[in-house]
Short mmCIF file of C-alpha atoms and ligand atoms in Angstrom, two decimals:
data_model
loop_
_atom_site.label_atom_id
_atom_site.label_comp_id
_atom_site.label_asym_id
_atom_site.label_seq_id
_atom_site.Cartn_x
_atom_site.Cartn_y
_atom_site.Cartn_z
CA UNK A 4 162.99 6.53 199.64
CA UNK A 5 163.87 10.07 201.19
CA UNK A 6 166.02 11.89 198.75
CA UNK A 7 165.63 16.16 201.18
CA UNK A 8 169.38 15.13 202.66
CA UNK A 9 170.59 16.75 199.29
CA UNK A 10 172.25 20.13 199.66
CA UNK A 11 169.27 22.57 199.43
CA UNK A 12 168.40 26.04 200.31
CA UNK A 13 164.79 26.37 199.03
CA UNK A 14 162.28 24.52 201.64
CA UNK A 15 159.79 22.90 199.38
CA UNK A 16 156.01 24.97 200.59
CA UNK A 17 152.51 23.35 202.01
CA UNK A 18 154.44 20.14 200.94
CA UNK A 19 151.85 17.57 202.74
CA UNK A 20 149.11 19.52 201.55
CA UNK A 21 149.82 19.47 198.31
CA UNK A 22 150.72 15.26 197.84
CA UNK A 23 147.41 14.81 199.02
CA UNK A 24 145.74 17.70 196.33
CA UNK A 25 147.54 15.63 194.04
CA UNK A 26 146.42 12.50 195.59
CA UNK A 27 149.54 10.88 194.79
CA UNK A 28 149.78 7.31 194.46
CA UNK A 29 151.95 4.39 193.26
CA UNK A 30 152.38 4.10 189.98
CA UNK A 31 150.72 7.59 188.64
CA UNK A 32 152.02 10.23 186.03
CA UNK A 33 153.04 13.89 187.61
CA UNK A 34 153.88 17.19 186.13
CA UNK A 35 155.94 19.62 187.84
CA UNK A 36 155.82 22.85 185.91
CA UNK A 37 158.17 24.30 188.31
CA UNK A 38 160.71 22.32 189.13
CA UNK A 39 163.12 24.38 191.35
CA UNK A 40 165.29 22.02 193.42
CA UNK A 41 162.89 19.99 192.91
CA UNK A 42 161.80 20.07 196.89
CA UNK A 43 158.57 19.30 195.68
CA UNK A 44 159.30 16.57 193.07
CA UNK A 45 161.11 14.37 195.08
CA UNK A 46 158.45 13.82 197.54
CA UNK A 47 155.89 13.52 194.52
CA UNK A 48 158.36 10.59 193.34
CA UNK A 49 158.79 9.29 196.75
CA UNK A 50 154.82 8.61 197.78
CA UNK A 51 154.15 7.44 193.56
CA UNK A 52 156.74 4.49 194.23
CA UNK A 53 157.24 1.81 192.77
CA UNK A 54 155.80 3.06 189.15
CA UNK A 55 155.50 6.88 189.32
CA UNK A 56 156.62 9.28 187.08
CA UNK A 57 157.83 12.79 186.94
CA UNK A 58 158.27 15.51 183.87
CA UNK A 59 160.04 17.91 185.47
CA UNK A 60 159.85 21.41 183.65
CA UNK A 61 161.85 24.81 184.88
CA UNK A 62 162.36 27.42 182.69
CA UNK A 63 166.27 28.19 184.85
CA UNK A 64 168.52 25.94 183.59
CA UNK A 65 170.48 26.41 187.35
CA UNK A 66 167.58 24.36 188.80
CA UNK A 67 166.85 22.09 185.77
CA UNK A 68 171.17 21.80 187.38
CA UNK A 69 170.34 21.16 190.93
CA UNK A 70 167.20 19.14 190.57
CA UNK A 71 168.92 16.61 188.45
CA UNK A 72 171.44 16.00 191.15
CA UNK A 73 168.58 16.15 193.86
CA UNK A 74 166.99 13.64 191.99
CA UNK A 75 169.52 11.52 190.57
CA UNK A 76 168.02 8.17 192.60
CA UNK A 77 164.64 7.74 190.56
CA UNK A 78 166.83 8.98 187.15
CA UNK A 79 164.71 6.23 185.61
CA UNK A 80 161.45 7.86 186.68
CA UNK A 81 161.94 11.25 185.46
CA UNK A 82 162.30 13.87 182.81
CA UNK A 83 163.55 17.55 183.53
CA UNK A 84 163.01 19.83 180.55
CA UNK A 85 164.14 22.86 180.74
CA UNK A 86 161.81 25.86 178.74
CA UNK A 87 159.19 27.65 180.07
CA UNK A 88 155.49 26.11 181.09
CA UNK A 89 154.15 28.46 178.94
CA UNK A 90 154.77 25.40 176.14
CA UNK A 91 153.56 22.53 178.51
CA UNK A 92 151.80 20.64 175.72
CA UNK A 93 154.18 21.01 173.59
CA UNK A 94 156.47 19.51 176.18
CA UNK A 95 154.05 16.96 176.82
CA UNK A 96 153.83 15.67 172.89
CA UNK A 97 157.23 15.85 172.79
CA UNK A 98 158.25 13.41 175.53
CA UNK A 99 154.56 11.60 175.02
CA UNK A 100 153.84 11.93 178.65
CA UNK A 101 149.42 12.47 178.61
CA UNK A 102 147.37 12.10 179.85
CA UNK A 103 148.77 12.17 183.67
CA UNK A 104 147.41 12.13 187.43
CA UNK A 105 148.67 15.07 188.56
CA UNK A 106 149.99 18.97 187.66
CA UNK A 107 151.50 20.80 189.67
CA UNK A 108 152.72 24.43 189.64
CA UNK A 109 154.39 25.89 192.37
CA UNK A 110 154.66 29.63 191.02
CA UNK A 111 157.33 32.55 191.26
CA UNK A 112 160.93 32.20 192.28
CA UNK A 113 162.84 29.78 194.36
CA UNK A 114 164.99 30.33 197.13
CA UNK A 115 168.07 29.91 195.91
CA UNK A 116 166.98 32.21 192.64
CA UNK A 117 166.39 35.50 195.77
CA UNK A 118 169.98 34.67 197.72
CA UNK A 119 171.61 36.24 195.49
CA UNK A 120 173.35 34.56 192.66
CA UNK A 121 173.58 37.70 190.00
CA UNK A 122 169.81 37.56 189.32
CA UNK A 123 169.36 40.42 190.77
CA UNK A 124 165.18 39.20 191.74
CA UNK A 125 166.33 40.51 195.50
CA UNK A 126 167.33 44.32 196.55
CA UNK A 127 168.95 43.02 199.38
CA UNK A 128 171.19 41.71 197.53
CA UNK A 129 173.29 44.16 194.93
CA UNK A 130 173.02 42.48 191.41
CA UNK A 131 172.90 43.60 188.02
CA UNK A 132 169.06 44.60 187.53
CA UNK A 133 168.25 40.57 185.04
CA UNK A 134 165.37 39.35 186.80
CA UNK A 135 165.48 36.75 184.15
CA UNK A 136 164.39 33.08 184.52
CA UNK A 137 166.23 32.35 181.72
CA UNK A 138 169.16 34.05 180.49
CA UNK A 139 168.94 32.98 177.26
CA UNK A 140 165.68 35.64 177.19
CA UNK A 141 166.34 38.74 175.16
CA UNK A 142 164.57 42.11 177.75
CA UNK A 143 166.44 42.38 181.23
CA UNK A 144 164.20 44.96 184.05
CA UNK A 145 167.07 47.37 183.13
CA UNK A 146 166.39 47.12 179.37
CA UNK A 147 162.00 47.66 180.87
CA UNK A 148 163.37 49.84 183.08
CA UNK A 149 165.54 52.29 180.86
CA UNK A 150 164.03 52.50 177.83
CA UNK A 151 160.37 52.54 178.58
CA UNK A 152 158.00 55.74 178.71
CA UNK A 153 157.02 57.49 182.42
CA UNK A 154 153.63 56.19 181.29
CA UNK A 155 154.23 52.88 181.07
CA UNK A 156 156.50 52.29 183.33
CA UNK A 157 153.88 54.00 186.20
CA UNK A 158 151.56 51.52 184.51
CA UNK A 159 153.32 48.76 184.91
CA UNK A 160 154.43 49.02 188.14
CA UNK A 161 150.38 50.06 189.44
CA UNK A 162 149.89 47.06 187.87
CA UNK A 163 151.75 44.30 188.61
CA UNK A 164 152.94 45.22 191.61
CA UNK A 165 149.70 47.34 193.26
CA UNK A 166 152.26 49.82 193.57
CA UNK A 167 149.83 53.62 194.77
CA UNK A 168 152.82 55.48 194.38
CA UNK A 169 153.26 54.18 190.96
CA UNK A 170 153.53 57.28 189.43
CA UNK A 171 155.92 59.29 191.76
CA UNK A 172 158.01 56.17 191.61
CA UNK A 173 158.21 56.63 187.17
CA UNK A 174 158.65 59.98 186.95
CA UNK A 175 161.90 59.51 189.75
CA UNK A 176 163.17 56.58 187.25
CA UNK A 177 163.05 58.72 184.02
CA UNK A 178 165.00 61.71 185.90
CA UNK A 179 168.06 59.24 186.88
CA UNK A 180 167.80 56.94 184.15
CA UNK A 181 170.20 54.80 183.73
CA UNK A 182 169.57 52.26 186.48
CA UNK A 183 171.96 49.66 186.33
CA UNK A 184 171.55 47.55 189.76
CA UNK A 185 169.35 46.32 191.97
CA UNK A 186 170.80 48.26 194.56
CA UNK A 187 170.46 51.57 192.66
CA UNK A 188 166.83 50.85 191.95
CA UNK A 189 166.28 50.20 196.10
CA UNK A 190 167.68 53.29 196.91
CA UNK A 191 165.75 55.19 194.61
CA UNK A 192 162.26 54.31 195.59
CA UNK A 193 163.44 54.29 199.19
CA UNK A 194 163.68 58.30 198.74
CA UNK A 195 160.57 58.27 197.25
CA UNK A 196 158.27 56.16 199.28
CA UNK A 197 158.12 55.87 202.82
CA UNK A 198 158.36 52.22 205.25
CA UNK A 199 154.57 50.52 204.93
CA UNK A 200 155.26 48.53 208.01
CA UNK A 201 157.46 45.40 207.38
CA UNK A 202 157.32 45.75 203.87
CA UNK A 203 160.17 47.68 201.90
CA UNK A 204 158.74 50.53 199.44
CA UNK A 205 161.08 48.56 196.91
CA UNK A 206 159.08 45.28 197.32
CA UNK A 207 156.07 45.77 195.56
CA UNK A 208 158.11 47.12 192.35
CA UNK A 209 160.10 44.91 192.16
CA UNK A 210 157.05 41.78 191.78
CA UNK A 211 156.34 44.18 188.86
CA UNK A 212 159.89 43.71 187.00
CA UNK A 213 159.65 40.28 187.88
CA UNK A 214 156.37 39.87 186.66
CA UNK A 215 156.69 42.37 183.19
CA UNK A 216 159.89 40.88 182.20
CA UNK A 217 158.81 37.10 182.27
CA UNK A 218 155.08 37.42 181.36
CA UNK A 219 153.90 35.19 184.75
CA UNK A 220 150.66 36.53 184.64
CA UNK A 221 150.06 35.91 180.35
CA UNK A 222 152.08 32.25 180.55
CA UNK A 223 150.43 31.44 183.84
CA UNK A 224 146.88 31.96 182.53
CA UNK A 225 148.00 29.63 178.44
CA UNK A 226 149.74 27.46 180.66
CA UNK A 227 146.68 26.10 182.73
CA UNK A 228 144.05 26.45 179.62
CA UNK A 229 146.57 23.61 178.41
CA UNK A 230 147.05 21.42 181.32
CA UNK A 231 143.21 20.68 181.76
CA UNK A 232 143.70 18.54 178.63
CA UNK A 233 146.93 16.46 179.58
CA UNK A 234 144.87 15.74 182.54
CA UNK A 235 143.51 12.73 182.13
CA UNK A 236 140.28 11.36 184.20
CA UNK A 237 140.32 12.39 187.94
CA UNK A 238 143.58 13.64 187.09
CA UNK A 239 144.27 16.88 189.63
CA UNK A 240 145.82 20.44 189.07
CA UNK A 241 147.04 21.86 191.91
CA UNK A 242 148.41 25.25 191.87
CA UNK A 243 149.99 27.29 194.88
CA UNK A 244 150.30 30.91 193.92
CA UNK A 245 152.26 33.60 195.95
CA UNK A 246 150.40 37.05 195.32
CA UNK A 247 146.23 38.13 194.67
CA UNK A 248 147.79 38.80 190.51
CA UNK A 249 148.33 35.25 190.41
CA UNK A 250 145.98 33.83 192.82
CA UNK A 251 143.45 35.92 190.96
CA UNK A 252 143.96 34.17 187.47
CA UNK A 253 143.92 30.86 188.83
CA UNK A 254 140.33 31.22 191.11
CA UNK A 255 138.93 32.60 187.86
CA UNK A 256 140.47 30.05 185.79
CA UNK A 257 138.96 26.79 188.33
CA UNK A 258 135.81 28.47 188.63
CA UNK A 259 134.84 28.97 185.22
CA UNK A 260 136.09 25.10 184.33
CA UNK A 261 133.79 23.82 187.21
CA UNK A 262 131.02 25.84 186.39
CA UNK A 263 128.46 24.58 183.25
CA UNK A 264 127.49 28.13 182.04
CA UNK A 265 129.65 31.10 182.07
CA UNK A 266 126.90 33.54 180.48
CA UNK A 267 126.55 36.62 182.23
CA UNK A 268 124.19 36.83 184.94
CA UNK A 269 121.30 38.55 183.21
CA UNK A 270 121.57 36.34 179.96
CA UNK A 271 118.49 34.74 180.07
CA UNK A 272 119.34 31.17 178.27
CA UNK A 273 122.72 29.94 178.03
CA UNK A 274 124.42 30.83 174.68
CA UNK A 275 128.11 29.68 175.36
CA UNK A 276 127.26 26.14 176.07
CA UNK A 277 130.14 25.77 178.48
CA UNK A 278 130.25 22.32 180.04
CA UNK A 279 132.26 21.96 183.19
CA UNK A 280 135.87 20.04 183.69
CA UNK A 281 136.93 20.33 186.47
CA UNK A 282 135.61 19.99 190.14
CA UNK A 283 136.86 22.01 192.71
CA UNK A 284 138.71 19.89 195.41
CA UNK A 285 138.78 23.02 197.87
CA UNK A 286 136.62 25.39 197.79
CA UNK A 287 138.17 27.31 200.11
CA UNK A 288 141.81 28.10 199.72
CA UNK A 289 144.46 26.54 201.85
CA UNK A 290 147.33 28.22 203.27
CA UNK A 291 150.14 27.51 205.39
CA UNK A 292 150.11 26.46 208.97
CA UNK A 293 151.19 29.32 211.55
CA UNK A 294 154.06 26.52 212.49
CA UNK A 295 154.51 26.04 208.85
CA UNK A 296 155.38 29.96 208.14
CA UNK A 297 156.68 30.08 211.45
CA UNK A 298 159.86 28.12 210.07
CA UNK A 299 160.09 29.09 206.26
CA UNK A 300 158.53 32.69 206.48
CA UNK A 301 158.89 32.85 202.69
CA UNK A 302 156.14 30.67 202.91
CA UNK A 303 153.30 33.19 204.38
CA UNK A 304 151.52 34.69 200.99
CA UNK A 305 151.51 30.58 199.56
CA UNK A 306 148.01 29.64 198.37
CA UNK A 307 146.97 26.78 197.23
CA UNK A 308 144.14 25.63 195.24
CA UNK A 309 143.07 22.73 193.47
CA UNK A 310 140.65 20.72 190.94
CA UNK A 311 139.81 17.64 189.33
CA UNK A 312 139.24 16.55 185.79
CA UNK A 313 135.93 15.26 185.69
CA UNK A 314 134.66 13.73 182.15
CA UNK A 315 132.74 16.09 179.81
CA UNK A 316 130.50 15.39 176.86
CA UNK A 317 133.21 16.98 174.70
CA UNK A 318 135.21 14.18 175.59
CA UNK A 319 135.09 12.11 172.47
CA UNK A 320 136.24 8.58 174.00
CA UNK A 321 134.45 6.38 171.22
CA UNK A 322 134.66 3.01 173.59
CA UNK A 323 135.85 1.89 177.20
CA UNK A 324 138.49 0.39 175.47
CA UNK A 325 139.53 4.24 173.86
CA UNK A 326 139.43 5.92 177.40
CA UNK A 327 143.33 6.48 177.74
CA UNK A 328 143.04 6.23 181.76
CA UNK A 329 142.05 2.64 180.75
CA UNK A 330 145.31 1.70 179.60
CA UNK A 331 147.35 3.78 181.94
CA UNK A 332 145.27 1.36 184.48
CA UNK A 333 145.87 -1.41 182.97
CA UNK A 334 149.23 -0.77 183.58
CA UNK A 335 151.20 -2.81 186.24
CA UNK A 336 151.61 0.74 187.54
CA UNK A 337 147.77 1.56 188.16
CA UNK A 338 145.95 0.70 191.66
CA UNK A 339 142.53 2.26 190.90
CA UNK A 340 140.13 -0.66 190.30
CA UNK A 341 137.77 1.59 192.08
CA UNK A 342 138.08 4.15 189.45
CA UNK A 343 138.65 1.79 186.34
CA UNK A 344 134.81 0.52 187.08
CA UNK A 345 133.73 4.01 187.75
CA UNK A 346 135.06 4.88 183.88
CA UNK A 347 133.45 1.13 182.90
CA UNK A 348 130.28 2.16 184.13
CA UNK A 349 129.97 5.31 182.98
CA UNK A 350 131.23 5.18 179.15
CA UNK A 351 128.50 1.80 178.88
CA UNK A 352 125.81 3.65 180.58
CA UNK A 353 126.19 6.34 177.91
C1 LIG B 428 158.64 28.88 194.06
S1 LIG B 428 159.81 27.56 193.03
C2 LIG B 428 159.74 25.76 192.66
C3 LIG B 428 160.38 25.32 193.81
C4 LIG B 428 160.03 23.68 193.54
N1 LIG B 428 158.76 23.28 193.95
C5 LIG B 428 160.50 22.96 194.98
O1 LIG B 428 160.75 22.52 195.52
O2 LIG B 428 161.95 23.46 194.84
C6 LIG B 428 159.27 28.06 191.22
C7 LIG B 428 160.58 27.61 189.96
O3 LIG B 428 159.32 27.91 188.83
C8 LIG B 428 160.26 28.87 187.91
N2 LIG B 428 159.65 29.33 186.81
C9 LIG B 428 158.60 29.90 187.59
N3 LIG B 428 157.86 30.41 186.22
C10 LIG B 428 157.90 29.82 184.51
C11 LIG B 428 157.57 29.11 183.77
N4 LIG B 428 156.79 30.27 183.58
N5 LIG B 428 158.00 28.53 183.42
C12 LIG B 428 158.85 27.50 183.34
N6 LIG B 428 159.15 27.79 184.86
C13 LIG B 428 158.88 28.70 185.85
C14 LIG B 428 161.56 29.26 188.34
O4 LIG B 428 162.45 29.02 187.73
C15 LIG B 428 161.12 28.70 190.06
O5 LIG B 428 162.48 28.15 189.86
#
């Protein structure tokens, strides 16, 4: 069943690559931590049918509403939750949704959020300087711009926007405060910074403010740590990021969790006793094809990384029968007898 006919202006990025990386299979259980308008979720449900289940999370209540409509054909197989993925573990606990076969993070904002509707994410449309994923959050971009000291503002724009003119921009903001709208801020930056190639001078500052308003980097790190705990044996963790700051966090996290020792290189013997819990699926990052970037230019900065959960000594499954995936394997939807055999062999030998 293809549910992609519903009206939506967000095109899911790296869709077939995502399905492959998640190893979506009939009867599987999946979490989409960034549901958006449900593009990836619809395909995951298509490919995990019959018997597939999906827990979809989005901080934006508007996204949940749109996805709900789009995925109504699957209403018995989905649970959509308006929350922040920083609460991933608590959400899964509340809905008894673990272990799972795959978890997806498609980070950042959707085209629907970017394309106006008064959310203030883009300087292309005049709107109040807001940028909150969830309108019930307290702090808006205007609050940050109008109350932060010059030094802190410059630091924020430099760190989260990787903007080399951060000091000039911060100084100019302080002089012109209060700044209430996207256009007002964009025009101010245009006066301070000259255009570099195709990039609008305000792009980096807007990215910095959005990251700060939504605590994007801290929340991503926290959620990734929680995600590992929710994956069953051979469950997949797939992350699509759109800028270098996010991608660095994802890359370092996955590489660290795929290593047995994370001591500094000059440590003579291991003192960390870290054991790998993930296996890297793609050593090289996956990026969109030229064809995808030509029909969906917003995909051009996308980077996909994928890992698989492996069983470690730290996992304390007393017997093969206790392994949560054996339970799933025995239920009707699970179709991987080879995997069940592998788990049995591993634990019988141990
Ligand atoms: C790129 S869009 C996802 C698009 C989706 N994959 C699709 O195919 O329609 C990212 C979504 O993640 C949501 N989001 C970003 N950070 C979040 C967070 N910390 N917690 C929950 N949702 C978040 C945004 O509100 C946005 O709807």
